[in-house]
CSV table of C-alpha atoms in Angstrom, one decimal:
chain,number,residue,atom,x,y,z
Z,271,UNK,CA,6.8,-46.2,-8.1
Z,272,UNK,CA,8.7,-45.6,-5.1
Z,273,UNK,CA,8.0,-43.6,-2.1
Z,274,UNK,CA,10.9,-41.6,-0.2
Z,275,UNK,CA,8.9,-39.5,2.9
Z,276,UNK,CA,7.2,-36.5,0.8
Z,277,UNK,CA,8.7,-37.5,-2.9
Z,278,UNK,CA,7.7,-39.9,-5.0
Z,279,UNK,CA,9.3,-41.6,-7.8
Z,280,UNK,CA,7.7,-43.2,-10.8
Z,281,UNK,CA,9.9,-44.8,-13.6
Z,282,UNK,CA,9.1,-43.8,-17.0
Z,283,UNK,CA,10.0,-45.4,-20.5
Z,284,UNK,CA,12.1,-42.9,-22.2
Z,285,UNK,CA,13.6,-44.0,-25.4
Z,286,UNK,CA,16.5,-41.3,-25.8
Z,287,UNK,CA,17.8,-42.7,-29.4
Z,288,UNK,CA,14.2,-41.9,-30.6
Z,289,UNK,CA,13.8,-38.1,-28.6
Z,290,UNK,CA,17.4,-37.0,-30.4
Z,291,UNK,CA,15.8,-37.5,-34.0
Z,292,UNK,CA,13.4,-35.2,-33.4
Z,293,UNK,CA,12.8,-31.3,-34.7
Z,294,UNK,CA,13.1,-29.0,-31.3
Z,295,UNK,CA,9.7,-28.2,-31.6
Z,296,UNK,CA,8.7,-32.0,-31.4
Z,297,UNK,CA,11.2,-32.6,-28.8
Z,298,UNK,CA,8.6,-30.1,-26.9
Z,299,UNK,CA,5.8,-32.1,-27.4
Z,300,UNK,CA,7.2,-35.2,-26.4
Z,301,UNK,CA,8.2,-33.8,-22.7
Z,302,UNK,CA,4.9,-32.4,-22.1
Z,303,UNK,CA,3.1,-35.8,-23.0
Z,304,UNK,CA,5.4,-37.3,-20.8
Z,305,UNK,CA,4.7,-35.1,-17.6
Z,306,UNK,CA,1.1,-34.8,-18.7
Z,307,UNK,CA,0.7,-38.8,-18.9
Z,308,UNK,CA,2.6,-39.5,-15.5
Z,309,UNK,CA,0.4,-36.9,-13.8
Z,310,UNK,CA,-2.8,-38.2,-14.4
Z,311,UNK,CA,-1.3,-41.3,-13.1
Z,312,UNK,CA,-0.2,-39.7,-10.0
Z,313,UNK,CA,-3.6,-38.1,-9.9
Z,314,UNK,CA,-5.3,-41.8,-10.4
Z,315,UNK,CA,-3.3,-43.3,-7.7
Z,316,UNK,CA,-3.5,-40.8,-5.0
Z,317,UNK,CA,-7.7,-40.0,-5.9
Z,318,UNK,CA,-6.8,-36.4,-6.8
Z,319,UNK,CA,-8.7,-34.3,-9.0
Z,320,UNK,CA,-7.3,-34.3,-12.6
Z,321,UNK,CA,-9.1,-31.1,-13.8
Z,322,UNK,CA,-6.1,-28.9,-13.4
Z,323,UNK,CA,-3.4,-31.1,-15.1
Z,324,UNK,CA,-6.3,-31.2,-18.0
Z,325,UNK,CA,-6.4,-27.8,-18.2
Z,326,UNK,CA,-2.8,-27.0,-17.8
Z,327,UNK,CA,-1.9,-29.3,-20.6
Z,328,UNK,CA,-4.9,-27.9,-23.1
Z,329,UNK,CA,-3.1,-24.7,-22.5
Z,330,UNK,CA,0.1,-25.7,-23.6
Z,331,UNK,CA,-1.4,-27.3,-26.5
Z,332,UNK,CA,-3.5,-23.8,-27.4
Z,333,UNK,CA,-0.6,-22.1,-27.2
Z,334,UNK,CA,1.3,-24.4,-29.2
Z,335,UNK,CA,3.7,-25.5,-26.5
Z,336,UNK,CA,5.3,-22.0,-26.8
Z,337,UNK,CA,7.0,-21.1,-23.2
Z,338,UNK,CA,7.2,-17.1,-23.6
Z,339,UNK,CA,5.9,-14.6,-21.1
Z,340,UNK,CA,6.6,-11.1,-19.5
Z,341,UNK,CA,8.6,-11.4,-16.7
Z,342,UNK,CA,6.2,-10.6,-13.5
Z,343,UNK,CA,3.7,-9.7,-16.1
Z,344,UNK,CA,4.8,-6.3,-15.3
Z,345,UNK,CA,6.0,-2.8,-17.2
Z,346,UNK,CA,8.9,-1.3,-15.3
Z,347,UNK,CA,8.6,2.4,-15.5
Z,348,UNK,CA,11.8,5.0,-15.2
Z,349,UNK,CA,11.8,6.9,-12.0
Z,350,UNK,CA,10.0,9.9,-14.6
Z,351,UNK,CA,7.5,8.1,-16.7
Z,352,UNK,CA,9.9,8.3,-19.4
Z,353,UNK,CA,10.1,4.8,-20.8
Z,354,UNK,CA,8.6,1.3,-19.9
Z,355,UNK,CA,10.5,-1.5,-19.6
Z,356,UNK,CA,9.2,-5.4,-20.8
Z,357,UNK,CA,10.9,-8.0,-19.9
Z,358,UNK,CA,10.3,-11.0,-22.2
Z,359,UNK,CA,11.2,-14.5,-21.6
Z,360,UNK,CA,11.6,-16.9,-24.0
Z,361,UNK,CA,12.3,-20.9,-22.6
Z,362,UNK,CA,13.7,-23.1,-25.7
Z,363,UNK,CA,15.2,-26.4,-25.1
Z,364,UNK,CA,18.6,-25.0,-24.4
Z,365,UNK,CA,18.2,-21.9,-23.0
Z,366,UNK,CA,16.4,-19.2,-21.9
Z,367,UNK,CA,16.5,-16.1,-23.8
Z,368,UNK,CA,15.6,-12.4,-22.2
Z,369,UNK,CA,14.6,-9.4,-24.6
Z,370,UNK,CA,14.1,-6.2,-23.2
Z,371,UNK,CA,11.3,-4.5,-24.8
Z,372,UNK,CA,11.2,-0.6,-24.3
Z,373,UNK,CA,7.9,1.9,-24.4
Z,374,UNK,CA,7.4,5.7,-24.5
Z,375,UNK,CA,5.2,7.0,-22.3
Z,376,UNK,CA,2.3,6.8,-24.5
Z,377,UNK,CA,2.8,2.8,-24.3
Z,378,UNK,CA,4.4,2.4,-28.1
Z,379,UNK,CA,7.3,0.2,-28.7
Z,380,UNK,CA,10.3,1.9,-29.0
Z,381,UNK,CA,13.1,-1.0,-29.3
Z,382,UNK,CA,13.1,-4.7,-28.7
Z,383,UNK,CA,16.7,-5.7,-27.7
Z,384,UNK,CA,18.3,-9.0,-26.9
Z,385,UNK,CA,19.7,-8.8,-23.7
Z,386,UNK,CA,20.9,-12.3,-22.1
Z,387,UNK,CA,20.3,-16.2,-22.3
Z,388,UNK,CA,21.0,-18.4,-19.7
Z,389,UNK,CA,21.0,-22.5,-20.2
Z,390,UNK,CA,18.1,-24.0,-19.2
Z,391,UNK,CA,19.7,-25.7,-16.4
Z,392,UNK,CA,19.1,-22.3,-14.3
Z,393,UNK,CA,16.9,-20.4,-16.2
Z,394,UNK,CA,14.0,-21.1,-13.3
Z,395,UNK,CA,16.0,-18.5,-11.2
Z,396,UNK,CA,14.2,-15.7,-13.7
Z,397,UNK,CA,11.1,-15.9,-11.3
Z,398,UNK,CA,13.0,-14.9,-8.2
Z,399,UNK,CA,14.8,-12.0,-10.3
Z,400,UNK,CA,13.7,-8.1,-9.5
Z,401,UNK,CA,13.8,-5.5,-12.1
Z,402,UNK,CA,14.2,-1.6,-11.3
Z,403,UNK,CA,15.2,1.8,-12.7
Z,404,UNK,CA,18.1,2.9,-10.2
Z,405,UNK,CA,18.4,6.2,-12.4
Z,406,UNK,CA,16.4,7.6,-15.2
Z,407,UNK,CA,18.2,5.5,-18.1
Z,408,UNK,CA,19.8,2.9,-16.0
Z,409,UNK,CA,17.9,-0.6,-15.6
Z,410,UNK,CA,18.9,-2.9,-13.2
Z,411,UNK,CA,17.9,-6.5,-13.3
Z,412,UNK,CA,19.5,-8.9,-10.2
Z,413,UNK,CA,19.1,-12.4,-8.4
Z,414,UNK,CA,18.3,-11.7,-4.9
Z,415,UNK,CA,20.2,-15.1,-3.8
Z,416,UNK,CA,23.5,-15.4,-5.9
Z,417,UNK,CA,23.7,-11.3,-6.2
Z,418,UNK,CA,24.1,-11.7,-10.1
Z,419,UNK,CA,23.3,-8.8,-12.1
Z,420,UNK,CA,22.5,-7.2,-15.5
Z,421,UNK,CA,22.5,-3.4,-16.0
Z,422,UNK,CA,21.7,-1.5,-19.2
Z,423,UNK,CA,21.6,1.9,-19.7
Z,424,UNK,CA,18.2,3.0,-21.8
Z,425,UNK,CA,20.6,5.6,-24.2
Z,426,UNK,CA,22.6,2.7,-25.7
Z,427,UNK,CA,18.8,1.1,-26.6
Z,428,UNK,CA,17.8,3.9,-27.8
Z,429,UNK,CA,21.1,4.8,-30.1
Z,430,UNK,CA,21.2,1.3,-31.3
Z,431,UNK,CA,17.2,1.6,-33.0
Protein backbone atom coordinates (compact mmCIF):
# COMPACT_ATOMS: atom_id res chain seq x y z
CA UNK A 1 0.00 0.00 0.00
CA UNK A 2 0.93 3.51 -0.34
CA UNK A 3 0.10 6.45 1.58
CA UNK A 4 -0.45 9.99 -0.13
CA UNK A 5 -1.63 12.60 3.01
CA UNK A 6 -5.47 11.42 3.45
CA UNK A 7 -5.61 8.66 0.54
CA UNK A 8 -4.40 5.46 0.47
CA UNK A 9 -3.52 3.18 -2.21
CA UNK A 10 -3.54 -0.64 -2.06
CA UNK A 11 -2.63 -2.62 -5.24
CA UNK A 12 -4.95 -5.29 -6.16
CA UNK A 13 -4.53 -8.47 -8.46
CA UNK A 14 -6.98 -8.00 -11.16
CA UNK A 15 -6.83 -10.40 -13.97
CA UNK A 16 -8.86 -8.42 -16.82
CA UNK A 17 -8.58 -11.43 -19.56
CA UNK A 18 -10.50 -13.46 -16.94
CA UNK A 19 -13.31 -10.47 -15.72
CA UNK A 20 -14.16 -10.00 -19.84
CA UNK A 21 -15.41 -13.71 -20.03
CA UNK A 22 -17.78 -13.28 -17.62
CA UNK A 23 -21.90 -12.93 -17.80
CA UNK A 24 -22.67 -9.07 -16.57
CA UNK A 25 -24.24 -10.39 -13.73
CA UNK A 26 -20.93 -12.20 -12.64
CA UNK A 27 -18.89 -9.36 -13.68
CA UNK A 28 -21.04 -7.77 -10.57
CA UNK A 29 -20.05 -10.15 -8.21
CA UNK A 30 -16.61 -10.12 -8.94
CA UNK A 31 -16.27 -6.12 -8.21
CA UNK A 32 -18.02 -6.37 -4.98
CA UNK A 33 -15.68 -9.23 -3.75
CA UNK A 34 -12.98 -7.14 -4.79
CA UNK A 35 -14.00 -3.98 -2.71
CA UNK A 36 -15.41 -6.14 0.01
CA UNK A 37 -11.97 -8.08 0.31
CA UNK A 38 -9.66 -4.86 0.21
CA UNK A 39 -11.87 -3.32 2.92
CA UNK A 40 -11.60 -5.60 5.52
CA UNK A 41 -8.04 -5.29 4.86
CA UNK A 42 -8.06 -1.65 5.17
CA UNK A 43 -10.21 -2.23 8.22
CA UNK A 44 -7.40 -4.90 9.60
CA UNK A 45 -4.64 -2.57 9.13
CA UNK A 46 -5.99 0.68 10.43
CA UNK A 47 -7.90 -1.46 13.77
CA UNK A 48 -11.28 -0.32 12.44
CA UNK A 49 -14.47 -1.98 13.05
CA UNK A 50 -15.50 -4.33 10.25
CA UNK A 51 -19.18 -4.74 11.17
CA UNK A 52 -20.38 -2.23 8.65
CA UNK A 53 -18.45 -3.41 5.52
CA UNK A 54 -20.02 -7.04 6.78
CA UNK A 55 -23.19 -5.78 6.65
CA UNK A 56 -22.98 -3.69 3.62
CA UNK A 57 -21.72 -6.56 1.64
CA UNK A 58 -24.58 -9.18 3.11
CA UNK A 59 -26.85 -6.72 1.69
CA UNK A 60 -25.72 -6.69 -1.66
CA UNK A 61 -25.57 -10.41 -1.55
CA UNK A 62 -29.55 -10.44 -0.14
CA UNK A 63 -30.37 -8.40 -2.74
CA UNK A 64 -28.61 -10.26 -5.27
CA UNK A 65 -26.15 -7.58 -6.12
CA UNK A 66 -29.08 -5.64 -7.82
CA UNK A 67 -28.20 -1.70 -7.68
CA UNK A 68 -31.91 -0.21 -8.16
CA UNK A 69 -33.61 2.35 -5.92
CA UNK A 70 -36.05 5.39 -5.95
CA UNK A 71 -34.33 8.39 -6.44
CA UNK A 72 -34.41 10.29 -2.87
CA UNK A 73 -36.65 7.58 -1.86
CA UNK A 74 -39.28 10.13 -2.49
CA UNK A 75 -42.90 10.52 -4.59
CA UNK A 76 -42.92 13.89 -6.33
CA UNK A 77 -46.38 15.14 -6.27
CA UNK A 78 -47.92 17.76 -9.05
CA UNK A 79 -48.56 21.16 -7.57
CA UNK A 80 -52.63 19.57 -7.23
CA UNK A 81 -52.29 16.10 -5.92
CA UNK A 82 -52.94 14.96 -9.33
CA UNK A 83 -50.22 12.44 -10.00
CA UNK A 84 -47.00 11.04 -8.20
CA UNK A 85 -43.96 10.92 -9.69
CA UNK A 86 -41.10 7.77 -8.93
CA UNK A 87 -38.02 8.11 -10.02
CA UNK A 88 -36.33 4.73 -10.43
CA UNK A 89 -32.75 4.09 -10.88
CA UNK A 90 -31.34 1.28 -12.30
CA UNK A 91 -27.11 1.04 -12.12
CA UNK A 92 -25.89 -1.83 -14.73
CA UNK A 93 -22.34 -2.17 -15.69
CA UNK A 94 -22.63 0.36 -18.45
CA UNK A 95 -25.08 2.71 -17.53
CA UNK A 96 -27.47 4.01 -15.46
CA UNK A 97 -30.91 3.79 -16.51
CA UNK A 98 -33.93 6.26 -15.17
CA UNK A 99 -37.69 5.17 -15.39
CA UNK A 100 -40.24 7.48 -14.39
CA UNK A 101 -43.03 5.70 -12.67
CA UNK A 102 -46.33 7.75 -12.49
CA UNK A 103 -49.38 7.39 -9.65
CA UNK A 104 -52.95 8.69 -9.35
CA UNK A 105 -53.79 10.15 -6.45
CA UNK A 106 -55.03 7.14 -4.86
CA UNK A 107 -51.18 5.77 -5.07
CA UNK A 108 -51.94 3.16 -8.24
CA UNK A 109 -49.51 2.93 -11.06
CA UNK A 110 -50.53 4.59 -13.86
CA UNK A 111 -47.38 4.27 -16.45
CA UNK A 112 -43.77 3.25 -16.09
CA UNK A 113 -41.79 5.09 -18.75
CA UNK A 114 -38.15 4.95 -19.77
CA UNK A 115 -36.88 8.23 -19.53
CA UNK A 116 -32.89 8.56 -19.79
CA UNK A 117 -29.50 6.54 -19.25
CA UNK A 118 -26.43 7.97 -18.65
CA UNK A 119 -22.91 5.87 -18.78
CA UNK A 120 -21.76 4.83 -15.72
CA UNK A 121 -18.90 7.09 -15.73
CA UNK A 122 -21.34 9.93 -14.35
CA UNK A 123 -24.20 8.25 -13.32
CA UNK A 124 -23.13 9.18 -9.37
CA UNK A 125 -24.35 12.84 -10.36
CA UNK A 126 -28.12 11.22 -9.93
CA UNK A 127 -27.76 11.85 -6.04
CA UNK A 128 -27.12 15.57 -6.35
CA UNK A 129 -30.17 15.82 -8.95
CA UNK A 130 -33.64 17.63 -7.74
CA UNK A 131 -36.88 16.70 -9.13
CA UNK A 132 -40.06 19.09 -9.20
CA UNK A 133 -43.45 19.85 -10.81
CA UNK A 134 -42.98 23.45 -12.27
CA UNK A 135 -46.63 23.22 -13.66
CA UNK A 136 -49.36 20.70 -13.22
CA UNK A 137 -48.17 18.17 -16.04
CA UNK A 138 -44.69 19.43 -16.42
CA UNK A 139 -41.76 17.55 -14.47
CA UNK A 140 -38.55 18.87 -14.22
CA UNK A 141 -35.56 16.94 -13.23
CA UNK A 142 -31.93 19.06 -13.28
CA UNK A 143 -28.11 18.93 -11.96
CA UNK A 144 -27.72 21.74 -9.67
CA UNK A 145 -23.85 21.99 -10.75
CA UNK A 146 -23.60 21.44 -14.70
CA UNK A 147 -27.33 23.03 -15.11
CA UNK A 148 -28.33 19.85 -17.18
CA UNK A 149 -31.94 19.10 -17.46
CA UNK A 150 -34.69 16.73 -18.36
CA UNK A 151 -38.36 17.82 -18.70
CA UNK A 152 -41.41 15.77 -19.42
CA UNK A 153 -44.74 16.74 -19.73
CA UNK A 154 -47.21 14.11 -17.62
CA UNK A 155 -49.93 14.26 -20.96
CA UNK A 156 -47.40 12.59 -23.36
CA UNK A 157 -47.05 9.69 -20.33
CA UNK A 158 -50.31 9.42 -20.04
CA UNK A 159 -51.23 9.28 -24.06
CA UNK A 160 -48.47 6.86 -24.68
CA UNK A 161 -50.20 4.04 -21.86
Amino acid sequence: RMIYGNIIEYEIQFYFEEYIKLSNFDRRVRIIDIIHQQLIIFADDYNLDKTPVEETYKKCQELKYDNTWIHRNKKYPSPKKEFKVHLECIWDETHLHVFILLFDKKGLLIVTHKWFDVVSRVGYAIYSYKGSFIDDYTFDFRDPYRYEKWKIDIRDLLESK
